[in-house]
Amino acid sequence: MATIIDGNRIRDEIKAELKPRVARLASSKRPPGLSVVLVGSHAASEVYVRNKVKTALELGICSEKITPPESITTEELLAIVDELNGRDEVDGILVQLPLPKQVDTKRILLAVAPEKDVDGFHPYNVGCLVAALPAPRACTPAGIIQLLKRYEIPIAGKRAVVVGRSDIVGKPTALMLLHEHATVTICHSKTVNLPAVCREADILVAAMGRPALITGEYIKPGATVIDVGTNSLTSRGEIARIFRDSAEKLAAFDKKGSVLVGDLDPVDVAERSGAYTPVPGGVGPLTIAMLMVNTVESAERRLGVC
Ligand code: NDP
């Protein structure tokens, strides 16, 4: 039986470890501060931001949400970021993506002070990742490494294959696995014979956003499989096919109108892998947990409490 890697349990473990660090900061200096900028109304972003602010408050992190209108210009948003950069009590700044199309996203991300960039997206922090220097790390990839380590899954010397080369997931995950001494291959949409490359993996990370594309023929028996993909299925037929007519999933669809699936075929991964992350409840919970870690570390660094 494959081990199910429980992201909710690891998230709770990380939160429990952060609580005394937040309390120590609060009693000796001040609580950590996180500012989240949410431009306009974007249903998925609103849910993400609500969860981030809620988790921060649970831990005792001072959190504020800034909600400029959808019509904001690049210059106006730059002014908001600049103001947050200058505020002493703000340790972390997060500008929720995507931004409206009239806004120059690259300029905004570049404007966030690197030491307050708790998303780890600033090119300075990306450079630190490449050079293995301490700096805030991208949250989802950092969460993947936490899952592997806390489940004591060996990484050093193992063959790792990361499918997806985005700046926020694929590339940083590959670099972090490399720093843990895995032998890493990065795949993308132009990779030839993807199943054969994936079958070489002791650790397979799927970060494509392609529902259930990775089936049994991609998985080396006993491999550890990390599913980053978060895809919302809205077709009953697709749900029936992917979940093999699961009554539970079909009932969930009838109730909510959609069902989440990762990039992994959920039935094949459970049968063939040695350990895997479910969707939901695998990688997802770690993203917010690592954002909290980055915020607390930023506060500790800035306040000299380490
Ligand atoms: P992007 O769309 O930015 O990148 C997708 C990558 O997958 C690209 O590199 C693309 O290749 C590659 N790809 C797409 N189709 C194929 C294919 N058929 N074969 C091989 N490679 C393919 O996505 P993100 O990295 O932002 O996100 C990936 C997934 O992870 C999404 O489902 C997203 O929702 C989820 N996600 C989940 C998070 C969480 O907290 N759980 C956090 C962030 C993302 P190419 O470069 O050639 O186009």
CSV table of N, CA and C in Angstrom, one decimal, residues 127 151 162 167 169 187 215 220-222 252 263 269 271 283 287:
chain,number,residue,atom,x,y,z
A,127,GLY,N,18.1,34.6,-7.5
A,127,GLY,CA,19.6,34.4,-7.6
A,127,GLY,C,20.2,33.8,-6.3
A,151,TYR,N,8.7,13.3,5.9
A,151,TYR,CA,8.3,11.9,5.7
A,151,TYR,C,9.6,11.0,5.5
A,162,VAL,N,11.1,16.6,-12.6
A,162,VAL,CA,10.1,17.7,-12.3
A,162,VAL,C,9.4,18.0,-13.7
A,167,ASP,N,8.4,29.6,-13.3
A,167,ASP,CA,9.3,30.3,-12.4
A,167,ASP,C,8.8,30.1,-10.9
A,169,VAL,N,7.0,27.4,-9.7
A,169,VAL,CA,6.9,26.0,-9.2
A,169,VAL,C,8.1,25.1,-9.7
A,187,CYS,N,11.3,18.6,-17.1
A,187,CYS,CA,10.5,18.3,-18.3
A,187,CYS,C,9.5,19.5,-18.6
A,215,THR,N,-0.3,9.0,-15.9
A,215,THR,CA,-1.0,7.8,-15.6
A,215,THR,C,0.1,6.8,-15.2
A,220,LYS,N,7.4,4.9,-12.0
A,220,LYS,CA,8.3,3.8,-11.7
A,220,LYS,C,7.6,3.1,-10.4
A,221,PRO,N,7.4,1.8,-10.4
A,221,PRO,CA,6.8,1.2,-9.2
A,221,PRO,C,7.6,1.6,-8.0
A,222,GLY,N,6.8,2.1,-7.0
A,222,GLY,CA,7.5,2.4,-5.7
A,222,GLY,C,8.0,3.8,-5.6
A,252,ALA,N,-20.0,14.5,-4.8
A,252,ALA,CA,-19.4,15.8,-4.6
A,252,ALA,C,-19.6,16.7,-5.7
A,263,ASP,N,-2.5,16.6,-11.3
A,263,ASP,CA,-1.9,16.2,-12.6
A,263,ASP,C,-1.7,14.7,-12.7
A,269,VAL,N,-1.9,6.4,-9.4
A,269,VAL,CA,-0.8,6.8,-8.5
A,269,VAL,C,-0.9,6.0,-7.2
A,271,GLU,N,-2.0,3.0,-6.9
A,271,GLU,CA,-1.7,1.6,-7.1
A,271,GLU,C,-0.2,1.4,-7.3
A,283,VAL,N,0.1,18.9,-1.4
A,283,VAL,CA,1.0,20.1,-1.5
A,283,VAL,C,0.3,21.4,-1.0
A,287,THR,N,1.8,25.5,1.0
A,287,THR,CA,2.1,26.8,0.4
A,287,THR,C,1.9,27.9,1.4
